[in-house]
Coordinates of C-alpha atoms in Angstrom, one line a residue:
Chain A
M1 CA 32.6 -29.6 -17.5
I2 CA 31.6 -28.5 -14.0
A3 CA 33.3 -30.4 -11.1
I4 CA 32.1 -29.5 -7.6
S5 CA 34.2 -31.3 -4.9
G6 CA 33.7 -31.1 -1.2
V7 CA 32.0 -27.7 -1.3
T8 CA 30.9 -26.5 2.1
K9 CA 29.5 -23.1 3.0
T10 CA 29.1 -21.8 6.5
F11 CA 27.6 -18.3 7.2
Q12 CA 28.4 -16.2 10.2
R13 CA 25.2 -15.8 12.2
R14 CA 24.3 -12.4 13.7
G15 CA 25.2 -12.5 17.3
G16 CA 27.8 -15.1 17.0
G17 CA 27.8 -18.8 15.9
T18 CA 27.8 -20.2 12.4
H19 CA 25.2 -21.7 10.2
L20 CA 26.2 -24.6 8.0
A21 CA 24.3 -23.9 4.7
I22 CA 25.6 -26.7 2.5
D23 CA 27.9 -29.5 3.5
S24 CA 30.4 -31.5 1.4
I25 CA 28.7 -31.3 -2.0
D26 CA 30.3 -33.4 -4.7
L27 CA 28.8 -33.2 -8.2
Q28 CA 29.9 -33.5 -11.8
V29 CA 28.0 -32.0 -14.6
A30 CA 28.9 -33.0 -18.2
E31 CA 29.0 -30.6 -21.1
G32 CA 25.6 -30.1 -22.6
E33 CA 23.9 -31.7 -19.7
F34 CA 20.7 -30.2 -18.1
V35 CA 20.9 -30.8 -14.3
S36 CA 18.4 -29.6 -11.8
I37 CA 19.0 -29.1 -8.2
L38 CA 15.8 -29.8 -6.4
G39 CA 15.1 -29.2 -2.7
P40 CA 12.9 -27.5 -0.1
S41 CA 13.5 -23.8 0.6
G42 CA 16.4 -23.2 2.8
C43 CA 18.3 -26.3 1.6
G44 CA 21.1 -24.1 0.2
K45 CA 20.5 -24.9 -3.4
S46 CA 20.8 -21.3 -4.5
T47 CA 23.9 -20.9 -2.4
L48 CA 25.5 -23.8 -4.3
L49 CA 24.6 -22.1 -7.6
Y50 CA 26.1 -18.8 -6.4
I51 CA 29.3 -20.6 -5.5
V52 CA 29.5 -22.1 -9.0
G53 CA 28.9 -18.7 -10.4
G54 CA 31.8 -17.3 -8.4
F55 CA 29.5 -14.7 -6.7
V56 CA 30.0 -16.3 -3.3
P57 CA 33.2 -18.0 -2.2
P58 CA 33.0 -21.5 -0.7
S59 CA 34.1 -22.0 2.9
R60 CA 35.8 -25.3 1.9
G61 CA 36.1 -27.3 -1.3
S62 CA 36.6 -26.3 -4.8
I63 CA 34.9 -25.8 -8.2
T64 CA 36.5 -26.2 -11.6
V65 CA 34.9 -25.4 -14.9
S66 CA 36.5 -27.0 -17.9
G67 CA 39.4 -27.8 -15.6
R68 CA 40.0 -24.2 -14.5
P69 CA 39.3 -23.4 -10.8
V70 CA 36.5 -20.9 -10.2
T71 CA 37.8 -17.8 -8.5
G72 CA 35.1 -15.3 -9.5
P73 CA 32.3 -14.6 -12.0
G74 CA 33.1 -14.9 -15.6
P75 CA 31.2 -14.8 -19.0
D76 CA 31.6 -18.6 -19.3
R77 CA 28.9 -18.9 -16.6
G78 CA 25.7 -16.9 -17.2
P79 CA 23.3 -16.4 -14.4
V80 CA 19.5 -16.0 -14.6
F81 CA 17.8 -15.0 -11.3
Q82 CA 14.3 -15.4 -10.0
E83 CA 14.3 -11.6 -9.4
F84 CA 15.3 -11.0 -13.1
A85 CA 17.9 -8.4 -11.9
L86 CA 17.5 -6.3 -15.0
F87 CA 19.2 -2.9 -15.1
P88 CA 16.2 -0.6 -14.6
W89 CA 18.0 2.4 -16.2
K90 CA 18.5 0.5 -19.5
T91 CA 15.9 -0.4 -22.1
V92 CA 15.3 -4.0 -23.2
L93 CA 17.8 -3.4 -26.0
G94 CA 20.4 -1.8 -23.6
N95 CA 20.0 -4.7 -21.2
V96 CA 20.5 -7.4 -23.9
A97 CA 23.3 -5.6 -25.6
Y98 CA 25.2 -5.0 -22.2
G99 CA 27.3 -8.2 -22.3
L100 CA 28.2 -7.6 -25.9
R101 CA 29.3 -4.1 -25.3
E102 CA 31.4 -5.3 -22.3
A103 CA 33.0 -7.8 -24.6
G104 CA 34.2 -4.8 -26.7
M105 CA 31.7 -5.1 -29.5
R106 CA 30.9 -1.9 -31.4
K107 CA 27.5 -0.4 -30.5
R108 CA 25.9 -0.9 -33.8
E109 CA 26.9 -4.6 -34.1
A110 CA 26.0 -5.2 -30.4
E111 CA 22.5 -3.7 -31.0
R112 CA 22.0 -5.7 -34.2
Q113 CA 22.8 -9.0 -32.4
A114 CA 20.7 -7.9 -29.4
E115 CA 17.8 -7.3 -31.6
A116 CA 18.1 -10.8 -33.1
L117 CA 18.1 -12.3 -29.6
I118 CA 15.1 -10.2 -28.5
A119 CA 13.3 -11.5 -31.5
R120 CA 14.4 -15.1 -30.5
V121 CA 12.8 -14.8 -27.1
G122 CA 9.6 -13.4 -28.6
L123 CA 9.9 -9.8 -27.7
K124 CA 10.3 -8.1 -31.1
G125 CA 8.9 -4.6 -30.9
Y126 CA 9.7 -4.2 -27.2
E127 CA 13.3 -3.1 -27.8
S128 CA 12.8 0.5 -26.5
F129 CA 10.7 -0.5 -23.4
Y130 CA 12.1 -0.3 -19.9
P131 CA 11.9 -3.3 -17.6
K132 CA 9.3 -1.7 -15.4
E133 CA 6.9 -1.5 -18.4
L134 CA 7.0 -5.3 -18.9
S135 CA 5.2 -8.2 -17.2
G136 CA 7.2 -10.8 -15.1
G137 CA 7.3 -13.3 -17.9
M138 CA 8.6 -10.7 -20.4
K139 CA 11.2 -9.5 -17.9
Q140 CA 12.5 -13.0 -17.5
R141 CA 12.7 -13.4 -21.3
V142 CA 14.8 -10.3 -21.4
A143 CA 17.0 -11.6 -18.6
I144 CA 17.5 -14.8 -20.5
A145 CA 18.3 -13.0 -23.7
R146 CA 20.8 -10.7 -21.8
T147 CA 22.6 -13.8 -20.5
L148 CA 22.5 -15.6 -23.8
A149 CA 23.9 -12.6 -25.5
Y150 CA 27.5 -13.1 -24.2
N151 CA 27.2 -16.8 -25.1
P152 CA 28.1 -18.5 -21.9
A153 CA 28.9 -22.2 -22.1
I154 CA 27.0 -22.7 -18.8
L155 CA 23.6 -21.3 -17.8
L156 CA 23.1 -21.0 -14.0
M157 CA 19.4 -20.6 -13.4
D158 CA 18.2 -19.7 -10.0
E159 CA 14.5 -20.6 -9.7
P160 CA 14.0 -18.5 -12.9
F161 CA 10.3 -19.2 -13.2
G162 CA 9.6 -19.1 -9.4
A163 CA 8.1 -15.6 -9.5
L164 CA 5.8 -16.2 -12.4
D165 CA 2.2 -17.3 -12.6
A166 CA 1.4 -20.9 -13.5
H167 CA 0.5 -20.2 -17.1
T168 CA 3.6 -18.1 -17.9
R169 CA 5.8 -20.6 -16.1
V170 CA 4.7 -23.4 -18.4
R171 CA 5.2 -21.3 -21.5
L172 CA 8.7 -20.3 -20.4
Q173 CA 9.6 -23.8 -19.5
N174 CA 8.6 -24.8 -23.1
E175 CA 10.6 -21.9 -24.6
L176 CA 13.6 -22.7 -22.5
L177 CA 13.6 -26.3 -23.7
E178 CA 13.3 -25.2 -27.3
L179 CA 16.3 -22.8 -26.8
W180 CA 18.3 -25.6 -25.1
E181 CA 17.5 -28.1 -27.8
R182 CA 19.0 -25.7 -30.3
D183 CA 22.4 -25.0 -28.7
R184 CA 22.6 -27.6 -25.8
K185 CA 24.3 -25.4 -23.3
T186 CA 25.3 -26.9 -20.0
V187 CA 22.5 -25.9 -17.5
L188 CA 22.5 -26.0 -13.8
F189 CA 18.9 -25.2 -12.8
V190 CA 17.7 -24.6 -9.2
T191 CA 14.1 -25.2 -8.5
H192 CA 11.7 -26.5 -5.8
A193 CA 9.1 -27.6 -8.3
V194 CA 9.3 -31.4 -9.0
D195 CA 7.4 -31.4 -12.3
E196 CA 9.6 -28.6 -13.6
A197 CA 12.8 -30.5 -12.7
V198 CA 11.5 -33.7 -14.3
F199 CA 10.2 -32.0 -17.5
L200 CA 13.5 -30.1 -18.1
S201 CA 16.4 -32.2 -16.8
D202 CA 18.7 -35.0 -17.7
R203 CA 19.4 -35.5 -14.0
V204 CA 17.8 -34.2 -10.9
V205 CA 19.9 -33.7 -7.8
V206 CA 17.8 -33.9 -4.7
M207 CA 19.0 -32.0 -1.7
S208 CA 18.1 -32.3 2.0
R209 CA 17.8 -29.4 4.4
Q210 CA 19.9 -28.2 7.3
P211 CA 22.5 -28.7 6.3
G212 CA 22.1 -28.9 2.6
R213 CA 23.4 -32.3 1.4
I214 CA 22.9 -34.3 -1.7
K215 CA 20.3 -36.9 -0.8
A216 CA 20.0 -38.6 -4.2
I217 CA 20.7 -38.1 -7.9
V218 CA 18.0 -39.3 -10.2
D219 CA 18.4 -39.9 -13.9
I220 CA 15.5 -38.6 -15.9
D221 CA 15.4 -41.2 -18.7
L222 CA 12.6 -39.6 -20.7
P223 CA 13.2 -39.3 -24.5
R224 CA 13.8 -35.9 -26.0
P225 CA 12.6 -33.7 -27.5
R226 CA 10.0 -33.6 -24.8
H227 CA 6.5 -32.2 -25.3
R228 CA 4.5 -31.4 -22.2
D229 CA 1.2 -32.7 -23.4
E230 CA 2.7 -36.1 -24.3
L231 CA 4.8 -36.3 -21.3
L232 CA 2.0 -35.7 -18.8
L233 CA 0.3 -38.9 -20.1
Q234 CA 3.4 -41.1 -19.8
S235 CA 3.6 -43.4 -16.8
R236 CA 7.4 -43.1 -16.7
Y237 CA 7.0 -39.3 -16.2
Q238 CA 4.3 -39.8 -13.6
H239 CA 6.5 -42.3 -11.7
L240 CA 9.5 -40.0 -11.7
V241 CA 7.4 -37.1 -10.3
I242 CA 5.9 -39.3 -7.6
E243 CA 9.3 -40.7 -6.7
L244 CA 10.9 -37.3 -6.4
E245 CA 8.0 -35.8 -4.5
R246 CA 8.4 -38.6 -1.9
M247 CA 12.1 -37.8 -1.7
I248 CA 11.7 -34.1 -1.0
E249 CA 9.0 -34.6 1.5
D250 CA 10.6 -33.9 4.8
P251 CA 10.6 -36.6 7.3
P252 CA 9.0 -35.4 10.6
E253 CA 12.2 -34.8 12.5
E254 CA 13.3 -32.3 9.8
I255 CA 10.2 -30.2 10.1
R256 CA 10.7 -29.0 13.6
P257 CA 12.0 -25.5 13.7
Chain B
M1 CA -4.0 11.5 -14.6
T2 CA -3.1 15.1 -15.8
A3 CA -6.5 16.3 -14.5
L4 CA -5.7 14.7 -11.1
A5 CA -2.2 16.3 -11.1
R6 CA -3.9 19.7 -11.9
N7 CA -6.3 19.2 -9.1
E8 CA -3.5 18.4 -6.7
A9 CA -1.6 21.5 -7.7
L10 CA -4.8 23.5 -7.1
I11 CA -5.3 21.9 -3.7
G12 CA -1.6 22.6 -2.9
A13 CA -2.1 26.3 -3.7
I14 CA -4.9 26.8 -1.1
P15 CA -2.7 26.8 2.0
I16 CA -0.3 29.2 0.4
L17 CA -3.1 31.5 -0.5
G18 CA -4.4 31.1 3.1
L19 CA -1.0 32.1 4.4
L20 CA -1.0 35.3 2.3
L21 CA -4.6 36.1 3.3
G22 CA -3.7 35.6 6.9
W23 CA -0.8 38.0 6.5
Q24 CA -3.1 40.5 4.8
A25 CA -5.7 40.1 7.5
A26 CA -3.1 40.7 10.2
V27 CA -2.1 43.9 8.5
S28 CA -5.7 45.0 7.9
A29 CA -6.6 44.3 11.6
G30 CA -3.8 46.6 12.6
V31 CA -1.7 44.0 14.5
A32 CA 1.3 46.2 13.8
P33 CA 1.6 49.6 12.1
S34 CA 1.8 49.2 8.3
A35 CA 5.1 51.0 8.4
L36 CA 6.5 48.0 10.4
L37 CA 4.5 45.2 8.9
P38 CA 3.8 45.9 5.2
S39 CA 1.0 44.3 3.4
P40 CA 1.6 41.4 1.0
V41 CA 0.3 43.5 -1.8
A42 CA 3.0 46.2 -1.2
V43 CA 5.7 43.5 -0.9
F44 CA 4.7 41.6 -4.1
G45 CA 4.4 45.0 -5.9
R46 CA 8.0 45.8 -4.9
V47 CA 9.1 42.3 -6.0
A48 CA 7.6 42.9 -9.4
Q49 CA 9.3 46.3 -9.6
N50 CA 12.6 44.8 -8.6
L51 CA 12.5 42.2 -11.4
G52 CA 13.5 45.0 -13.7
D53 CA 16.1 46.5 -11.4
P54 CA 19.7 45.6 -12.4
D55 CA 21.0 46.2 -8.8
F56 CA 18.5 43.7 -7.4
L57 CA 19.2 41.2 -10.1
G58 CA 22.9 41.6 -9.5
H59 CA 22.5 40.7 -5.8
T60 CA 20.3 37.8 -6.8
A61 CA 23.0 36.6 -9.3
V62 CA 25.6 36.7 -6.6
T63 CA 23.5 34.6 -4.2
L64 CA 22.8 32.1 -7.0
Y65 CA 26.5 31.9 -7.9
R66 CA 27.5 31.0 -4.3
L67 CA 24.6 28.6 -4.0
F68 CA 25.4 26.7 -7.2
V69 CA 29.1 26.5 -6.9
G70 CA 28.8 25.4 -3.3
F71 CA 26.2 22.8 -4.2
L72 CA 28.2 21.5 -7.2
I73 CA 31.3 21.1 -5.1
A74 CA 29.2 19.2 -2.5
L75 CA 27.9 16.9 -5.2
A76 CA 31.5 16.4 -6.6
I77 CA 32.7 15.4 -3.1
G78 CA 29.7 13.7 -1.7
V79 CA 28.8 11.3 -4.5
P80 CA 32.3 9.7 -4.9
L81 CA 32.8 9.6 -1.1
G82 CA 29.4 8.0 -0.6
L83 CA 30.0 5.4 -3.3
A84 CA 33.5 4.6 -2.0
G85 CA 32.2 4.3 1.6
A86 CA 29.4 1.9 0.6
T87 CA 31.4 -0.3 -1.7
N88 CA 34.8 -0.4 0.0
R89 CA 35.1 -1.7 3.5
I90 CA 38.2 0.2 4.4
A91 CA 36.8 3.5 3.0
G92 CA 33.5 2.8 4.8
A93 CA 35.3 2.1 8.1
A94 CA 37.3 5.4 7.7
L95 CA 34.3 7.5 6.6
K96 CA 31.6 6.5 9.0
P97 CA 33.0 7.9 12.3
L98 CA 34.0 11.1 10.5
V99 CA 30.5 11.6 9.1
R100 CA 28.9 10.8 12.5
V101 CA 31.2 13.4 14.2
L102 CA 30.7 16.1 11.5
A103 CA 27.1 15.7 10.4
P104 CA 25.5 17.1 13.5
V105 CA 27.8 20.1 13.8
P106 CA 25.9 23.3 12.9
K107 CA 28.0 24.3 9.9
I108 CA 27.0 28.0 10.3
A109 CA 29.0 27.9 13.6
L110 CA 32.1 27.4 11.4
Y111 CA 31.3 30.6 9.5
P112 CA 33.3 33.0 11.8
A113 CA 36.3 30.7 11.4
L114 CA 35.8 30.6 7.6
I115 CA 35.6 34.4 7.4
L116 CA 38.9 34.7 9.3
S117 CA 40.7 32.2 7.1
L118 CA 39.0 32.9 3.7
G119 CA 37.8 36.5 3.9
F120 CA 34.4 38.1 3.5
D121 CA 34.1 37.3 -0.2
D122 CA 32.6 34.4 -2.1
A123 CA 35.1 31.7 -0.9
S124 CA 33.9 31.6 2.8
K125 CA 30.3 31.5 1.8
I126 CA 30.8 28.8 -0.9
V127 CA 32.7 26.6 1.5
L128 CA 29.9 27.0 4.0
V129 CA 27.2 26.0 1.4
T130 CA 29.4 23.0 0.5
A131 CA 29.8 22.0 4.1
D132 CA 26.0 22.1 4.7
A133 CA 25.0 20.5 1.4
L134 CA 27.6 17.8 1.6
F135 CA 26.0 15.7 4.3
P136 CA 22.6 15.1 2.8
I137 CA 24.2 14.1 -0.5
L138 CA 26.9 12.0 1.1
L139 CA 24.5 10.1 3.4
A140 CA 21.9 9.5 0.7
T141 CA 24.5 8.3 -1.7
F142 CA 26.0 6.0 0.9
Q143 CA 22.7 4.5 1.9
G144 CA 21.5 4.1 -1.7
A145 CA 24.8 2.5 -2.8
A146 CA 24.8 0.1 0.1
M147 CA 21.3 -1.0 -0.8
V148 CA 21.9 -1.8 -4.5
E149 CA 20.7 -5.3 -5.2
P150 CA 23.8 -7.6 -5.3
K151 CA 22.3 -9.5 -8.2
L152 CA 22.6 -6.5 -10.4
V153 CA 26.3 -6.4 -9.7
W154 CA 26.6 -10.1 -10.2
S155 CA 24.8 -9.9 -13.5
A156 CA 27.3 -7.3 -14.7
R157 CA 30.3 -9.2 -13.3
A158 CA 29.2 -12.4 -15.1
A159 CA 28.8 -10.4 -18.3
G160 CA 32.5 -9.5 -18.0
T161 CA 32.5 -6.2 -16.1
S162 CA 35.4 -5.7 -13.8
P163 CA 34.8 -5.1 -10.1
A164 CA 35.9 -1.4 -10.6
G165 CA 33.8 -1.2 -13.7
T166 CA 30.6 -2.1 -11.8
L167 CA 31.1 1.0 -9.7
L168 CA 30.4 3.3 -12.7
K169 CA 28.2 1.0 -14.8
V170 CA 25.9 -0.5 -12.1
I171 CA 26.3 1.0 -8.7
L172 CA 26.3 4.7 -9.8
P173 CA 23.2 4.4 -12.0
A174 CA 21.4 2.2 -9.5
T175 CA 22.1 4.9 -6.8
L176 CA 20.9 7.8 -8.9
P177 CA 17.5 7.9 -7.3
S178 CA 19.0 8.3 -3.8
I179 CA 21.6 10.8 -5.1
L180 CA 18.8 13.0 -6.5
T181 CA 16.8 12.7 -3.3
G182 CA 19.8 13.8 -1.3
S183 CA 20.4 16.7 -3.8
R184 CA 16.9 17.9 -3.3
I185 CA 17.4 18.2 0.5
A186 CA 20.9 19.7 -0.1
L187 CA 19.5 22.4 -2.4
V188 CA 17.0 23.5 0.2
V189 CA 19.7 23.6 2.9
A190 CA 22.0 25.5 0.4
C191 CA 19.3 28.1 -0.1
I192 CA 19.0 28.6 3.7
V193 CA 22.7 28.7 4.5
V194 CA 23.8 31.0 1.7
F195 CA 21.1 33.5 2.8
L196 CA 22.2 33.2 6.5
A197 CA 25.8 33.7 5.6
E198 CA 25.0 36.8 3.6
M199 CA 22.9 38.1 6.5
I200 CA 25.8 37.7 8.9
T201 CA 28.6 39.3 6.9
S202 CA 28.3 40.4 3.4
T203 CA 28.4 43.4 1.1
D204 CA 26.2 41.8 -1.5
G205 CA 23.6 39.1 -2.1
L206 CA 20.0 38.7 -1.1
G207 CA 20.8 38.1 2.6
Y208 CA 22.7 41.4 2.6
L209 CA 19.7 43.2 1.0
L210 CA 17.5 42.0 3.8
V211 CA 19.8 43.2 6.6
R212 CA 20.4 46.5 4.8
A213 CA 16.7 47.1 4.5
A214 CA 16.1 46.2 8.1
R215 CA 18.7 48.6 9.3
N216 CA 17.1 51.4 7.4
F217 CA 13.6 50.5 8.4
Q218 CA 12.7 49.9 4.8
T219 CA 10.2 47.3 5.8
V220 CA 8.8 46.5 2.4
D221 CA 12.3 45.9 1.0
M222 CA 13.0 43.7 4.0
F223 CA 10.5 41.1 2.8
V224 CA 11.5 41.2 -0.9
P225 CA 14.7 39.0 -0.5
L226 CA 12.7 36.5 1.5
I227 CA 10.2 36.2 -1.4
A228 CA 13.1 36.0 -3.8
I229 CA 15.0 33.1 -2.0
S230 CA 11.7 31.3 -1.6
A231 CA 11.0 31.6 -5.3
I232 CA 14.6 30.5 -6.1
G233 CA 14.0 27.4 -3.9
L234 CA 10.7 26.7 -5.7
L235 CA 12.3 27.0 -9.2
L236 CA 15.3 24.8 -8.2
N237 CA 13.0 22.2 -6.8
G238 CA 11.1 22.2 -10.1
A239 CA 14.2 22.0 -12.2
L240 CA 15.4 19.1 -10.1
A241 CA 12.1 17.3 -10.5
L242 CA 12.4 17.7 -14.3
T243 CA 16.0 16.4 -14.1
R244 CA 14.7 13.5 -12.0
K245 CA 12.0 12.6 -14.5
K246 CA 14.5 12.7 -17.4
L247 CA 17.3 10.7 -15.6
L248 CA 15.1 8.2 -13.9
V249 CA 13.0 7.3 -16.8
G250 CA 13.3 3.5 -16.2
F251 CA 13.0 3.5 -12.5
P252 CA 9.7 2.9 -10.6
E253 CA 7.8 6.1 -9.9
E254 CA 8.0 7.6 -6.5
D255 CA 6.5 10.8 -5.1

């Protein structure tokens, strides 16, 4: 479904010189697979996601999605950002209906479908609210609904729950899993939280920092559907969390500035 | 909330009242003969009288016409140029030096040249208002558009909006707060410059009324156009604040 081959990204640094953000990334993601990219901050994991989204061009290497090379953004890949990135001038309904209207759907039909999606993410009754009137968790629900609206085959999630409090975070993780169990979209999920990656994913790609390289790919062989309360008691889950935590711990030589 | 807003308005009225009292005190203390420095009571009395005077209202309308047309042209030029400059590298590279060269030029200094080429009538004054109102709008639009969160644009692009489409559907609405801030400054500047232009050369308008009164030593009438343009500025600012509230309903509040 997604084939990333030899993707490298260097940024021009201010005052000359270049910064190698990610180096020679090779990764295949199968259709319907939930893959997390796990790594410390500054490892380039978000950059990789932006490249797959077509928002940022790679310096070298290529990406194909369903065999077609990625040259820019498209409605087959729907992003969800940590910062929500909702349109502040649009209501919840306007935000969620946006992609449907862009696809040429008539206003009434777009709004009807948007209303159904808003209900699906648990925000029925908030259609006429503006994003600024919502809590962080509600904003992210709207952002997810806005992306689901145009029915992308792939979800690109960039630390989507990173700005939320612990309680909201867990709730949204559960809701995301429920949504995913229903339509099994391909998900590329960037996070720095080990438990989140293990709970959600089929595979976890561990990245190292400076430059960002793939350090290991770990299969998460936990049965689905997963329930957090049962999972936390399973030794297999605990082992995976501990194994991954050890992996992302920086060895001393990588800590120096 | 509303009580607090009312209190703030009351507190804001105190310095203005103080200014008027100071004016009255200066007149009462005989700083200048009342024939030369009229009292605020006399001036505001004349303002009230003039509100029913078709001649005065006609001059006010002329000034307002020049102000609005000049401002709207500035808006029609400044917003597209600012958006283009911020979103297109070539347009930005072409625009920035030009703006840096022209922005600090005192536009009123162009007025003699404008009179010579466009005549005494509305055209020269409207062009002058446009020239002065343009830069606050252009600069605010440019800066606002350059600071639009890229992820807003990405979200729209992923939803199927074309790169050109994001200009109208994302960048313009996201820049609206900056455009309105620039407009607010531009309106004040427009009030000043239309008045100045009418003072320099005109046969009508509020600025002309002031000069005419001064030449005839009609000191009370000399202050009336000043009060009028100040009131116009106040009303326009209020109207813009209302527009802002209506247009920016979803944006975070700012004072």
